[in-house]
Structures are given as structure tokens and as C-alpha cells.
Amino acid sequence: MVTTNLRITGMSCVNCAGRLEREISALPGVQSATVNFAVAQLTVIFDPRQLTIDRIMAKVAAAGFQAGPMPLDPETGAEVEQAELMNQRNWFLLALVLSLPIMLTMTLHHHRGIGWLNLVLATMVQFSAGLAFYRGAWAALRSKSSNMDLLVALGTSAAWGYSVLAFFGLLGDARDVFFETSAWLITFVRLGKYLETRARGKASEALKKLLHLQADKARLVTPEGEQEVSASVIRVGDLVAVRPGETVPVDGEIVEGHSSVNEAMVTGESLPVTKQVGDGVTGATINLNGRLLVRATRVGEATLLSQIVKMVREAQGDKAPIQRFADTVSTWFVPAVVLLALLTFCIWFLVLQVPFVTAFSFGVAVVVIACPCAMGLATPTAIMVGSGVALSRGILVKKGSALEAIAGLQVMLLDKTGTLTSGKLSLSALITAEGVPAQRLLETLAAAEAGSNHPLAQAALLAANERGITAAAVSDYQELEGHGITCILDGNRLVVGNQRLLEQEGVATTAIVPQITQLAAGNSLVFVASAGRLLGVAAFSDTLKPGSALAVTALKQMGIRTVMITGDQGAVAEQVAAQAGVDVYEAQVLPGRKREVVQGWQAQGYKVGMTGDGINDAPALAAADVGIAIGGGTDVAKETGDIVLIRDDLQDAVRAITIGRATLSKVKQNLFWALAYNVVGIPVAAGLFAGYGITLKAEFAGLAMAFSSVSVVLNSLLLKRVAGRL
């Protein structure tokens, strides 16, 4: 299966998006088709053996829309959006210029010359700025569907057509015309479309900022020297020079130099990160001070930034479950409004027997005040802004629906190693035999461990280096797998390893048994002996990350139950669980069992989140309602998770939940106001409160309809305030 994203133009409302989804889904070989009206994006997963992109684009065209590739280049993307915005602005200005004279002379229609002028101007508006509504309505009807264009076309055509017939005296004594109604209705709808396009552009600012981070130039290092080239020509293995103040053009590994690098655009972390030879750097980060020579490891669409852009676009194309409600309502909305408008006219004209023009005005007002767009924009705009806020804090939302799901989490499962803890062993305690200085114990330990790659050996060397100890050279080195090391230092035989090895070598450990028993819980022990005498024991443990306990506390304050699962022994698990403050822990859990733990909580009716970083966490991440992958973990974990914490910080999981809850709250607000607007607006337009002197002219009903969509988008943009509280 192949996934493609296409930019769609020509959609007027969410009904258009739903119709296009149905048309594309019907094609052979299509697994799924999703249209996000807010970002004008079609995401199709299809079998390339049965279907081509050209055929998909042809089907889009047949449905009455235009399709093109989603521009990856930031300049191209900005140009496309700017062109669309200017197009909407120009149509609005044209309609405004032509409508103003009609409004200024609306009381002088009885003058034949003024009447002819207004007829010509209204007709020009109707079939220039209003022509797009006819095209959209015809495309919808041809597909046996309906959309907002149909409402606008019906309302304006009714007002304009009635005025034309009355002007030429074809309606008997009815000589009243209202050309201003059709002209201003189109003008106001065009104004709403312009403001909506502008507001939606602001909603997608996070992605646009991300795209603009990409470097367009690179300094390629060749045998002839440095050569400035386009970043697109860099290939894996090429050497690239990055001077102070320049943007790193590709993902790579430093082979020469050291510097501080600003990674805020990728991780959200404001403090620069020190980089040296062997460290990795990410494209779009900024080199602050010091020349770096970088070997490219990932270029083009394989870079982290490009992958993030791709994931964000896929997340924006994804549909949250709550959006299905809005889509269902919108599908039946337009036909229901047309029936209500006919019913309104019939009641006023046939039952209440008011003048035709009055009944007609009420019917037209009902048609034009109804707005399915507000409901269609309620969910995707909020998710777009919410995912942008998350991205600014180093939280990558891969699926838009995850923002809704994470808001309802009741249980959070936490992997231990690499998630709650650093995943790196460090020296936690030293116990020396009587008369042995701690310095000598560390010197002996470092000398023996210098030749080993074992994690315990590396932790011992790190501890020695931090205390300024340099490992001495040894001879007759032997590493006994699963036991430890033997070697010769200054003519003395060293034995360094577990208690079993020392016992085999005849070294007594009984003198420090009480301390050993206490240390054994939660620590890995390394015994050190020289010339048959015990020097002491070093204890190493995987330490809790600085923010883990705070994150667990915050999760519990949110009403979320915390559960730690680990493959470690019970004693280690108990110690870490106590330090982190989790509610429940489960030890000696095999990788397959982690998934069963997730499913067990789900079977009890809980919404379950899983946070992990390793390959063994992938099945559990996939099974959870929301999988949260730690950014410093394996690629498999990051590919499986619904949300990726780019920084290696568990507190970002708390922030993700906060953003998810705020986003869902904003979606509910949007849906409430969109529904409330129609529930209140349609009865007013229908003249239900006419007895109290409350009525609504058709053109102002159109203005209200236009601003309802804009208000939903602006309300979604208020989500950006959440960023200041994280």
C-alpha cells in the first residue's frame, strides 16, 4: 500500500469533503480516503498495482475539484496559499465595488435609469463573483449530493430572479425589486471566505514555520575545498562544513570540531546542546559557535525534519472520532435547510397569507443563514492548532485522533528502562574492606574494566574519570563471560566480577555480607579483589530521570492511574517504583506480556496509554489507545507510537495530555456554538420572532453565516494560549 497527500482546491464546505471522500473511496484499490477540509488535503492509501495517482487526480477533477501535490518546498507552499488568499480577496473586492452603488441607490429603484443600472450591476455580481457557487452546486447535484454552494446559489438566484421578473413587470402588480439582496449576499459570503482562508492560514503556521527551517544551501567539502551548493544535491556520506551561525543542512554525524547547537526548533528545548566528534546533528538546527565538519547520514525526505513534516500532515489529514458526528450532521444539513426554507415560505404565504415578497424574503433568509461549514471546521481546525502547539514544545502528534484519545486516558503504563530511568548505569555506592581507601578501590576497578565493553565496565570507567582517575595498564587480561575479569596489575592478580567468581577464586566476602544484602536490592554489584584479598564492592544502578517523579505526580493529579511495567527483577522494580511514586508496578514482564498488560486494563473498561522507548515496547504501544514513544528510543518504537516525545523527557507526556484535553474542549466549544448558531439563527431568519419586531434581512443573514465559520477558526486559534501554561 502507498500513501499520497494531495492538495484540493474548489471545496466550499465539509459536504464537499465528504462527497470527495466517497468518490475516491469507490475507486478500486483504495484502502482509505480522508479529506481534511480545514487544510484542503486529501490523503489516500491505495494499492499502486490497481491504481495510479493520475487516475485519482482525474477522479477528483470529475467530482468538480482540482488536485495537485502538497508542496514540500516552503516557498512553493507559501506561494500557493498566498495565491488562494489573494484570489478570495480579489473576488470580494470586485463584488464590493459592484454592490456599493446598488446599496446607495436601493431606495431609487422606481427610477427607470437607476433600476437598469442596478439590474446590470447585480447581474455582473451574480455571474462573476457568484459564478463559483453555481459551479460548486452543479458538481454537487451531479454527484447526487448537496453543499453550501447549493444554499448560496439557491438564495441568490431566488432574490436576483424575482427582482428581474418584477423589474420587467412579469409578476403583475408586484413591482418591488431587491437587487441589493443578491449582490450583498454574494459580497458577504465572499468576505467570509476571504477571512476564513486567512484564519485557516494562521492555524497552520506551525507547519509553515517548520518548513521554513529547512536549509536551502550547504557547504560541500571536496578535495578542492568548500563549495556552496543547493542542499538538495547532498548525498549520504558527503562531508558538509557548517560555520557558526549557519543552519545544519542535513542529518549527520560530526567528524571534526565541537560547538553548541540550538535544537529548539526540533526539541522545543531553549538551551543549546554541546556537540563534539561522534555526536549526531539534525538538519534545520543552528550551529552557534565553532566550525563543524558533518558526514551526512540522512538527506532529503529521510531527514528528521522532513519526517516530522510528513507526520504532521498525516496527523492533520486524520479524522478524530468526534468529527464523525459533525460529518453526519453536515451530510443531512443542506437538504434539511432547503425543506425548512420551503416550509417557511408556504406557512407565511399560504397559511398566514402575508404578501408574497415578505414570505419570499423569509424563505431566502433561511437558506442563506444556514452554515454547515462551521461544523465542518470545528474539529480539524482545533486539531491543527493543537498539534501545532504540541510541535512547538517538542511533541510530535502523528495522528490527529490521538489528541482526542489522549484527553480521555484513565491509565498510563510506563516502561522502566529508558522511560522512567535514564537507561544508563551509574555508580551508586562504594563499600571498602577495612583499611582500604575508596580511591584505591576505584583505581583497581578502573584498571581491570578498561578493556571491557560491558555496560557495568563503562559505568565504572565513567565514575573513575569523574574523579580524575586514569586507568592503569594491566597484563594477562581475561574476561569470563557472565562472571567478570581477571588480570595482573603491578604483579598482583586482580579478580573483578560477581560474588560467585570471587568464591571460585577463593576470596572471602563474609566481612561485608550485611552491607551486600542491603545493596543487592536495586543494584548490580561488582566485587574487587587483589592478591587474594577483598578490597571492596561497587554498586551500580539505573537512575531515575530528573523529571520522572514530577511527571508521575502530575499524571496522578490529573486522575490518571500510573502503572510501571519492566522486565527487571522484583527488587529493582520495587525500588524504582517507590522512587517514581507509581501506583502499581509489575516486574519480570516479557515483551509479549506487555501487550497483554495493556489489553488487561482495556478489558476492565479503561482508556489506556503506553509510554515506552524500546523495540520490546512496540507491541504494547500499538495495542494501547494512545502509544507515546520516547524520542531518544528506537525507530521501531517511534514508528509505532501515535505521539512521539522528541525530547527525552517524560514530563512532555503530561504536556501532551494537557494539550489533548484543551484541544478536545475547544472542539466541543466549536461544535456547540456551530449548532447553537444554526438552532437560533434559522428560527430568527424564518420570522418566528417577527411578532416581536425581530427579523433578519437575507443579506445580513448571509453576513452572519459567513462570520460563523470565521468565529470557529478564531476560537480554535485561542488554543495557542495553552503553550504559555506548559
XYZ file of C-alpha atoms in Angstrom:
726
model
C 0.000 0.000 0.000
C 1.125 3.561 -0.807
C 0.057 6.777 0.921
C -0.215 10.031 -1.022
C -1.265 13.518 0.036
C -2.913 15.851 -2.494
C -3.877 19.489 -2.177
C -7.527 20.063 -3.142
C -8.962 23.365 -4.368
C -12.588 24.174 -5.094
C -14.188 22.825 -1.885
C -16.766 25.179 -0.379
C -17.764 23.271 2.760
C -17.417 19.996 4.650
C -20.109 18.414 2.456
C -17.722 18.778 -0.480
C -15.058 16.973 1.545
C -17.459 14.157 2.396
C -18.569 13.803 -1.219
C -14.966 13.669 -2.443
C -14.141 11.016 0.175
C -16.975 8.841 -1.114
C -15.949 9.317 -4.744
C -12.290 8.392 -4.113
C -13.127 5.537 -1.734
C -15.159 3.923 -4.507
C -12.076 3.570 -6.737
C -10.643 0.030 -6.973
C -7.507 -0.452 -4.884
C -8.276 2.347 -2.396
C -7.931 1.237 1.220
C -8.950 4.582 2.683
C -9.533 8.169 1.566
C -9.669 11.067 4.016
C -10.301 14.710 3.173
C -9.417 17.389 5.702
C -11.478 20.428 4.752
C -9.520 22.725 7.092
C -6.196 22.159 5.309
C -7.672 21.264 1.885
C -5.822 17.949 1.917
C -6.767 14.550 0.508
C -4.920 11.563 1.993
C -5.288 8.315 0.038
C -3.919 4.882 0.941
C -4.059 2.716 -2.163
C -2.608 -0.301 -3.979
C -0.296 1.008 -6.768
C -0.862 -2.216 -8.720
C -4.523 -1.339 -9.167
C -4.487 2.445 -9.181
C -2.282 5.388 -10.143
C -2.073 8.910 -8.759
C -3.071 10.275 -12.186
C -6.320 8.300 -12.042
C -7.008 9.604 -8.533
C -6.458 13.192 -9.735
C -8.734 12.546 -12.721
C -11.459 11.335 -10.361
C -11.025 14.468 -8.259
C -11.452 16.591 -11.389
C -14.561 14.615 -12.389
C -16.029 15.407 -8.965
C -15.643 19.126 -9.689
C -12.427 19.906 -7.809
C -8.768 20.393 -8.673
C -5.946 18.284 -7.221
C -2.204 18.812 -7.055
C 0.734 17.598 -4.958
C 1.124 19.020 -1.466
C 4.133 21.354 -1.897
C 7.126 20.311 0.230
C 9.115 23.426 -0.604
C 8.210 26.174 1.904
C 8.333 28.913 -0.710
C 6.070 26.997 -3.084
C 3.645 26.182 -0.282
C 3.548 29.818 0.818
C 3.006 30.959 -2.776
C 0.079 28.564 -3.248
C -1.593 29.737 -0.029
C -0.935 33.386 -0.816
C -2.377 32.960 -4.318
C -5.535 31.399 -2.885
C -5.850 34.187 -0.321
C -5.411 36.882 -2.980
C -7.968 35.157 -5.202
C -10.546 35.260 -2.402
C -9.694 38.882 -1.635
C -9.995 39.979 -5.270
C -13.401 38.332 -5.723
C -14.622 40.028 -2.537
C -13.348 43.451 -3.669
C -14.959 43.049 -7.104
C -18.299 42.133 -5.542
C -17.987 45.036 -3.070
C -17.247 47.631 -5.767
C -20.199 46.462 -7.876
C -22.585 46.185 -4.889
C -21.940 49.576 -3.272
C -23.816 51.612 -5.930
C -26.803 49.251 -5.571
C -26.898 49.765 -1.809
C -26.578 53.552 -2.137
C -29.463 53.748 -4.642
C -31.701 50.983 -3.262
C -34.494 53.495 -2.466
C -34.479 54.796 -6.041
C -35.360 51.580 -7.887
C -38.565 53.204 -9.198
C -36.417 55.494 -11.370
C -36.037 53.545 -14.594
C -32.422 54.603 -15.193
C -31.348 53.671 -11.657
C -33.268 50.403 -11.981
C -31.413 49.483 -15.167
C -28.062 50.347 -13.524
C -28.812 48.137 -10.526
C -30.036 45.316 -12.763
C -26.774 45.380 -14.727
C -24.573 45.615 -11.597
C -26.461 42.848 -9.772
C -26.247 40.609 -12.840
C -22.495 41.218 -13.088
C -22.071 40.232 -9.425
C -24.320 37.205 -9.837
C -22.368 35.754 -12.745
C -18.824 36.815 -11.848
C -18.183 36.606 -8.091
C -21.216 34.327 -7.768
C -20.353 32.005 -10.634
C -18.205 29.760 -8.407
C -21.287 28.927 -6.325
C -23.145 27.725 -9.415
C -20.210 25.522 -10.402
C -19.993 24.028 -6.920
C -23.752 23.484 -6.709
C -23.866 21.793 -10.121
C -20.958 19.479 -9.227
C -22.738 18.505 -6.006
C -26.088 17.869 -7.729
C -24.383 15.854 -10.448
C -22.994 13.616 -7.685
C -26.458 13.405 -6.047
C -25.169 15.411 -3.092
C -25.522 18.904 -1.625
C -23.234 21.566 -0.208
C -23.047 25.171 0.919
C -22.698 26.336 -2.696
C -26.177 24.972 -3.318
C -27.588 27.097 -0.478
C -25.859 30.257 -1.722
C -26.827 29.583 -5.345
C -30.479 28.977 -4.386
C -30.707 32.051 -2.164
C -29.033 34.478 -4.538
C -30.763 33.091 -7.624
C -34.144 33.408 -5.939
C -33.511 37.026 -4.930
C -31.969 38.026 -8.269
C -34.502 36.088 -10.381
C -37.501 37.507 -8.530
C -36.104 41.052 -8.900
C -35.550 40.612 -12.647
C -39.102 39.311 -13.200
C -40.568 42.097 -11.091
C -38.473 44.741 -12.881
C -39.899 43.715 -16.268
C -43.429 43.550 -14.887
C -43.819 39.804 -15.272
C -45.218 39.384 -11.742
C -48.274 41.578 -12.202
C -48.602 44.310 -9.636
C -45.516 43.171 -7.721
C -43.018 45.807 -8.810
C -40.734 45.757 -5.733
C -37.190 44.632 -6.511
C -34.289 43.906 -4.161
C -31.185 43.585 -6.301
C -29.168 44.632 -3.236
C -30.090 41.339 -1.528
C -28.449 39.017 -4.082
C -25.466 41.328 -4.658
C -24.695 41.895 -0.979
C -25.316 38.276 -0.128
C -22.591 37.216 -2.581
C -20.340 40.025 -1.299
C -20.711 38.939 2.327
C -20.159 35.269 1.528
C -17.022 36.227 -0.401
C -15.864 38.286 2.591
C -16.420 35.277 4.841
C -14.438 33.019 2.500
C -11.557 35.510 2.469
C -11.485 35.824 6.265
C -11.847 32.044 6.654
C -8.920 31.392 4.292
C -6.822 33.921 6.161
C -7.685 32.459 9.574
C -7.050 28.893 8.389
C -3.631 30.037 7.196
C -2.845 31.186 10.729
C -3.985 27.825 12.085
C -1.321 26.029 10.029
C 1.513 28.416 10.976
C 3.368 25.754 12.980
C 3.818 23.577 9.913
C 4.787 26.533 7.732
C 7.408 27.629 10.281
C 8.760 24.097 10.300
C 9.016 24.060 6.512
C 10.865 27.391 6.511
C 13.541 25.942 8.807
C 14.941 23.773 6.031
C 18.305 24.977 4.766
C 18.408 25.631 1.041
C 22.221 25.862 0.822
C 25.084 23.658 2.049
C 28.894 23.846 2.088
C 30.020 20.640 0.412
C 33.615 19.682 1.287
C 35.525 18.299 -1.715
C 39.247 17.616 -2.357
C 39.347 21.071 -3.973
C 37.891 22.767 -0.876
C 34.479 24.005 0.265
C 31.841 24.550 -2.387
C 28.446 26.176 -1.761
C 25.727 24.057 -3.359
C 21.988 23.505 -3.093
C 21.132 21.345 -0.060
C 19.160 19.055 -2.371
C 22.354 17.779 -4.081
C 23.900 16.470 -0.829
C 24.027 12.662 -0.689
C 24.568 10.214 2.168
C 28.303 10.047 3.005
C 29.109 13.570 1.775
C 31.086 15.872 4.075
C 29.444 19.197 4.858
C 31.024 22.165 6.648
C 28.796 24.188 8.963
C 30.125 27.543 10.143
C 28.983 29.401 13.289
C 25.513 30.898 12.820
C 24.624 28.620 9.916
C 21.784 26.094 9.707
C 22.755 22.427 9.593
C 21.546 21.322 6.122
C 21.213 17.549 6.697
C 21.101 14.939 9.442
C 24.606 13.684 10.096
C 27.482 12.798 12.407
C 30.217 15.207 13.477
C 33.641 14.049 12.281
C 35.567 17.197 13.220
C 35.090 20.152 15.579
C 32.905 20.925 18.553
C 30.225 23.549 19.144
C 26.921 24.398 20.802
C 23.852 23.718 18.690
C 20.420 25.301 19.084
C 17.910 22.441 18.705
C 14.847 24.395 19.876
C 13.087 24.090 16.516
C 13.148 20.296 16.771
C 13.037 19.558 20.505
C 11.408 22.689 21.892
C 14.352 22.938 24.339
C 15.641 26.511 24.626
C 19.109 25.680 25.994
C 21.848 24.922 23.410
C 23.305 21.406 23.334
C 27.072 20.820 23.323
C 28.186 18.691 20.366
C 31.541 17.032 19.656
C 33.075 14.400 17.385
C 30.834 11.337 17.164
C 27.644 13.166 18.117
C 24.707 13.342 15.756
C 23.219 16.595 14.469
C 19.795 17.218 12.984
C 19.033 19.192 9.856
C 17.459 22.656 10.480
C 19.218 23.084 13.851
C 21.579 26.069 14.182
C 25.321 25.880 14.827
C 26.151 28.604 17.345
C 29.917 28.760 17.912
C 32.549 26.663 16.217
C 33.056 25.153 12.776
C 31.705 21.614 12.377
C 32.512 19.030 9.750
C 29.497 16.753 9.360
C 29.131 13.491 7.434
C 25.610 13.243 6.009
C 23.657 10.200 7.218
C 20.136 11.190 6.107
C 19.197 13.622 3.350
C 16.080 14.903 1.595
C 12.841 13.279 2.702
C 14.754 10.902 5.019
C 15.814 13.713 7.400
C 14.134 14.052 10.775
C 12.588 17.400 9.807
C 11.073 16.003 6.597
C 9.713 13.019 8.519
C 8.178 15.362 11.087
C 6.578 17.439 8.319
C 5.181 14.264 6.752
C 3.816 13.018 10.088
C 2.226 16.394 10.889
C 0.490 16.440 7.508
C -0.778 12.908 8.045
C -1.999 13.900 11.505
C -3.882 16.859 10.044
C -5.445 14.549 7.462
C -6.557 12.098 10.138
C -10.105 12.319 11.493
C -10.879 12.344 15.184
C -13.874 10.200 16.247
C -15.817 13.301 17.339
C -15.603 14.622 13.774
C -17.791 11.772 12.537
C -20.698 13.345 14.392
C -20.169 16.681 12.627
C -19.776 14.959 9.250
C -23.018 13.022 9.714
C -24.943 16.157 10.685
C -23.461 18.120 7.771
C -24.456 15.438 5.244
C -28.165 15.897 6.032
C -27.924 19.574 6.849
C -28.329 21.167 3.416
C -31.360 19.104 2.286
C -32.990 19.799 5.659
C -32.399 23.544 5.270
C -33.921 23.609 1.773
C -37.021 21.825 3.108
C -37.218 24.284 6.034
C -36.970 27.219 3.645
C -39.843 25.843 1.509
C -41.867 25.157 4.634
C -41.210 28.706 5.886
C -42.394 30.221 2.598
C -45.502 28.036 2.473
C -46.544 28.819 6.054
C -46.111 32.568 5.635
C -47.670 32.794 2.171
C -50.340 30.081 2.173
C -51.294 29.807 5.849
C -50.653 33.283 7.251
C -51.354 34.889 3.845
C -48.734 37.624 4.066
C -47.575 39.357 0.856
C -45.509 37.173 -1.489
C -42.415 39.355 -1.098
C -42.473 39.025 2.718
C -42.868 35.237 2.630
C -40.240 35.009 -0.076
C -37.776 37.082 1.995
C -38.184 34.787 4.989
C -37.590 31.705 2.831
C -34.431 33.194 1.272
C -33.115 34.243 4.713
C -33.474 30.660 5.981
C -31.480 29.353 3.017
C -28.606 31.786 3.383
C -28.200 31.869 7.182
C -27.662 28.106 7.457
C -23.982 27.191 7.669
C -22.642 23.636 7.541
C -19.085 24.986 7.269
C -18.844 25.936 10.934
C -19.500 22.334 11.967
C -17.088 21.063 9.347
C -14.302 23.334 10.607
C -14.968 22.740 14.316
C -12.779 19.644 14.726
C -9.979 19.892 12.113
C -9.030 23.499 12.884
C -8.789 22.781 16.617
C -6.681 19.664 15.966
C -4.475 21.611 13.556
C -3.785 24.331 16.129
C -3.424 21.794 18.960
C -0.872 19.731 17.040
C 0.998 22.963 16.229
C 1.152 23.899 19.917
C 2.410 20.396 20.712
C 5.049 20.618 17.994
C 6.355 23.893 19.409
C 7.038 22.018 22.671
C 8.815 19.082 21.020
C 5.745 16.804 20.976
C 5.017 15.238 17.600
C 1.378 14.209 17.119
C 1.338 11.588 14.343
C -2.440 11.070 14.335
C -4.975 13.835 14.825
C -7.327 11.387 16.513
C -4.649 10.802 19.187
C -5.282 14.300 20.579
C -8.875 13.346 21.284
C -7.963 9.892 22.601
C -5.222 11.141 24.942
C -7.663 13.555 26.563
C -9.665 10.622 27.900
C -6.822 8.467 29.278
C -7.510 6.786 32.618
C -4.450 4.531 32.956
C -0.870 5.253 31.880
C 1.512 2.309 31.565
C 5.162 3.307 31.866
C 8.160 1.297 30.753
C 11.002 1.480 33.286
C 14.326 1.422 31.467
C 14.779 4.442 29.220
C 11.389 5.919 30.108
C 11.279 6.396 33.871
C 15.016 5.790 34.223
C 17.935 7.016 32.147
C 18.718 3.522 30.860
C 22.377 4.077 31.748
C 24.101 2.528 34.761
C 25.933 4.799 37.172
C 27.916 4.275 40.373
C 25.513 4.437 43.313
C 27.709 3.250 46.234
C 31.202 2.064 47.219
C 31.847 -0.282 50.159
C 35.504 -0.805 51.051
C 37.083 -3.500 53.167
C 38.715 -2.403 56.404
C 41.805 -0.259 55.763
C 41.204 0.140 52.006
C 40.797 3.726 50.764
C 37.949 4.343 48.286
C 40.465 5.873 45.851
C 42.439 2.597 45.673
C 39.265 0.577 45.167
C 38.246 2.761 42.192
C 41.766 2.724 40.704
C 41.866 -1.081 40.833
C 38.333 -1.359 39.415
C 39.122 1.040 36.534
C 42.333 -0.795 35.623
C 40.506 -4.121 35.354
C 37.452 -2.754 33.488
C 39.376 -0.620 30.965
C 39.465 -3.410 28.384
C 35.764 -4.366 28.577
C 32.711 -3.111 26.645
C 30.232 -4.379 29.228
C 27.763 -1.662 30.453
C 28.994 -2.174 34.031
C 32.593 -1.690 32.902
C 31.689 1.512 31.035
C 29.859 2.825 34.109
C 32.907 2.047 36.292
C 35.255 3.898 33.922
C 32.903 6.902 33.804
C 32.831 7.061 37.607
C 36.653 6.848 37.719
C 37.047 9.590 35.083
C 34.705 11.893 37.019
C 37.070 11.539 39.994
C 40.157 12.198 37.883
C 41.369 8.591 37.903
C 43.198 7.277 34.849
C 43.086 3.511 34.288
C 46.486 1.833 34.683
C 47.756 -0.766 32.190
C 47.279 -4.434 33.076
C 48.562 -7.714 31.681
C 47.308 -11.295 31.311
C 43.777 -9.930 30.778
C 40.906 -12.447 30.716
C 37.170 -11.708 30.501
C 34.998 -14.541 31.808
C 31.528 -14.146 30.257
C 28.801 -13.806 32.871
C 31.288 -13.696 35.737
C 33.879 -10.909 35.425
C 37.566 -10.224 34.732
C 40.955 -11.489 35.894
C 44.270 -9.739 35.131
C 47.663 -8.742 36.577
C 48.345 -5.234 37.948
C 51.766 -4.398 39.416
C 52.475 -8.111 39.895
C 49.203 -8.732 41.788
C 46.365 -10.845 40.426
C 43.102 -8.884 40.218
C 39.714 -10.547 40.317
C 36.799 -8.231 39.444
C 33.260 -9.518 38.963
C 30.297 -11.109 40.731
C 30.347 -12.832 44.109
C 30.392 -16.277 42.505
C 33.671 -15.505 40.693
C 35.366 -14.378 43.890
C 34.225 -17.523 45.691
C 35.643 -19.629 42.853
C 38.933 -17.750 43.256
C 38.918 -18.441 46.996
C 38.354 -14.807 48.061
C 36.239 -14.437 51.213
C 33.376 -11.895 51.108
C 31.849 -12.622 54.519
C 33.265 -9.445 56.086
C 30.824 -7.190 54.232
C 27.823 -9.531 53.944
C 25.388 -7.211 55.838
C 26.137 -4.291 53.504
C 25.936 -6.579 50.439
C 22.490 -7.791 51.434
C 21.252 -4.213 51.738
C 22.805 -3.126 48.432
C 21.607 -6.127 46.442
C 18.071 -4.686 46.311
C 18.003 -2.483 43.207
C 21.745 -2.541 42.392
C 24.204 -4.524 40.312
C 27.288 -5.405 42.421
C 30.914 -5.674 41.248
C 33.382 -7.225 43.718
C 37.050 -6.213 43.574
C 39.919 -8.336 44.966
C 43.704 -8.036 44.710
C 46.279 -10.717 45.642
C 43.522 -12.885 47.135
C 42.193 -10.122 49.388
C 38.795 -8.406 49.055
C 39.203 -4.645 48.508
C 35.513 -3.844 48.375
C 32.400 -3.778 46.237
C 30.996 -1.179 43.823
C 27.208 -0.848 43.373
C 25.706 0.373 40.089
C 22.113 1.252 39.339
C 19.947 2.693 36.594
C 18.992 6.099 37.991
C 15.620 7.761 37.759
C 15.418 10.618 35.241
C 15.206 14.040 36.911
C 11.651 14.744 35.772
C 10.151 11.261 36.123
C 8.824 11.607 39.681
C 7.337 15.029 38.854
C 5.686 13.605 35.742
C 4.164 10.706 37.679
C 2.857 13.113 40.333
C 1.305 15.307 37.636
C -0.348 12.291 35.981
C -1.869 11.239 39.303
C -3.136 14.790 39.893
C -4.875 14.536 36.506
C -6.739 11.492 37.790
C -4.691 9.042 35.714
C -3.574 5.775 37.325
C 0.146 5.059 36.786
C 1.484 1.537 36.228
C 5.176 0.672 35.747
C 5.998 -2.463 33.758
C 9.533 -3.840 33.455
C 11.461 -6.969 32.646
C 13.767 -6.386 35.640
C 13.805 -8.354 38.869
C 11.241 -7.617 41.571
C 13.702 -5.937 43.961
C 14.867 -3.469 41.283
C 11.300 -2.785 40.157
C 10.154 -2.165 43.724
C 12.920 0.350 44.354
C 12.295 2.317 41.111
C 8.511 2.221 41.643
C 8.975 3.704 45.120
C 11.299 6.426 43.817
C 8.965 7.330 40.933
C 5.818 7.150 43.032
C 3.779 4.990 40.633
C 0.531 3.432 41.863
C 1.251 -0.133 40.704
C 4.215 -2.000 39.218
C 4.714 -5.346 37.504
C 8.177 -6.938 37.258
C 9.778 -9.633 35.097
C 7.416 -8.802 32.236
C 8.402 -10.321 28.889
C 7.841 -8.210 25.704
C 4.756 -10.194 24.694
C 3.350 -9.878 28.191
C 3.491 -6.044 27.990
C 0.831 -6.129 25.302
C -1.264 -8.451 27.461
C -0.997 -5.966 30.356
C -2.357 -3.224 28.072
C -5.214 -5.438 26.920
C -5.929 -6.476 30.501
C -6.554 -2.890 31.587
C -8.611 -2.264 28.447
C -10.733 -5.322 29.224
C -11.635 -3.657 32.531
C -13.048 -0.718 30.575
C -10.146 1.718 30.973
C -8.731 4.026 28.299
C -5.046 3.060 28.329
C -1.921 4.944 27.304
C 1.501 3.292 26.957
C 4.803 5.167 27.144
C 7.984 3.368 26.086
C 11.182 3.607 24.102
C 12.380 0.135 23.138
C 11.731 -2.466 20.452
C 10.123 -4.628 23.129
C 7.603 -1.827 23.812
C 6.327 -1.672 20.207
C 3.530 -4.298 20.592
C 2.216 -2.540 23.701
C 2.439 0.895 22.022
C 0.387 -0.434 19.113
C -2.223 -2.079 21.374
C -2.758 0.953 23.619
C -5.482 3.537 22.960
C -2.619 6.032 22.697
C 1.001 4.949 22.219
C 3.570 7.526 23.362
C 7.131 6.910 22.168
C 10.169 8.499 23.826
C 12.167 10.356 21.161
C 15.509 9.008 22.342
C 14.277 5.434 21.849
C 14.360 3.025 18.926
C 12.975 3.804 15.471
C 10.542 0.892 15.814
C 9.011 2.438 18.932
C 8.754 5.857 17.288
C 7.115 4.402 14.178
C 4.565 2.525 16.293
C 3.624 5.345 18.683
C 0.764 7.764 17.977
C 2.674 10.552 19.724
C 6.461 10.996 19.813
C 8.180 12.954 22.580
C 11.141 14.369 20.674
C 12.892 15.303 23.904
C 13.846 12.508 26.264
C 11.523 13.907 28.940
C 8.536 12.113 30.475
C 7.017 15.454 31.520
C 6.228 16.009 27.840
C 3.697 13.162 28.152
C 1.917 15.284 30.767
C 2.061 18.271 28.419
C 0.656 16.143 25.589
C -2.317 15.188 27.761
C -2.829 18.832 28.728
C -2.826 19.855 25.063
C -5.145 16.967 24.182
C -7.650 17.964 26.850
C -7.539 21.615 25.794
C -7.999 20.620 22.141
C -10.990 18.384 22.868
C -12.525 21.139 24.984
C -12.100 23.580 22.097
C -13.661 21.092 19.639
C -16.696 20.749 21.906
C -16.949 24.538 22.193
C -16.776 24.883 18.415
C -19.451 22.248 17.840
C -21.702 23.784 20.488
C -21.507 27.274 19.013
C -21.849 25.995 15.438
C -25.013 24.091 16.372
C -26.304 26.901 18.624
C -25.793 29.409 15.810
C -27.983 27.385 13.459
C -30.550 26.484 16.138
C -31.015 30.190 16.988
C -30.293 31.740 13.591
C -32.648 29.661 11.433
C -35.800 30.401 13.528
C -34.943 34.132 13.525
C -34.444 34.063 9.749
C -37.722 32.173 9.334
C -39.576 35.034 11.069
C -40.501 33.105 14.193
C -39.946 36.263 16.233
C -41.402 38.681 13.687
C -44.268 39.415 16.098
C -41.689 40.981 18.425
C -40.212 43.035 15.622
C -37.159 40.737 15.312
C -36.462 39.853 11.676
C -33.357 39.343 9.575
C -32.855 40.554 6.029
C -31.384 37.984 3.654
C -28.139 39.888 3.040
C -27.449 40.207 6.773
C -28.314 36.545 7.231
C -25.570 35.864 4.669
C -23.138 38.023 6.630
C -23.959 36.128 9.829
C -23.414 32.818 8.012
C -20.029 33.986 6.736
C -18.836 35.050 10.172
C -19.942 31.832 11.886
C -17.164 29.907 10.121
C -14.631 32.598 10.898
C -15.590 32.573 14.585
C -14.966 28.808 14.804
C -11.481 29.196 13.348
C -10.666 32.175 15.596
C -11.882 30.232 18.647
C -9.549 27.377 17.663
C -6.638 29.814 17.423
C -7.155 30.658 21.122
C -5.599 27.226 21.799
C -2.225 28.875 21.279
C -2.612 30.364 24.754
C -2.150 26.847 26.162
C 1.521 26.985 25.102
C 2.185 29.665 27.695
C 0.928 27.414 30.502
C 3.052 24.353 29.621
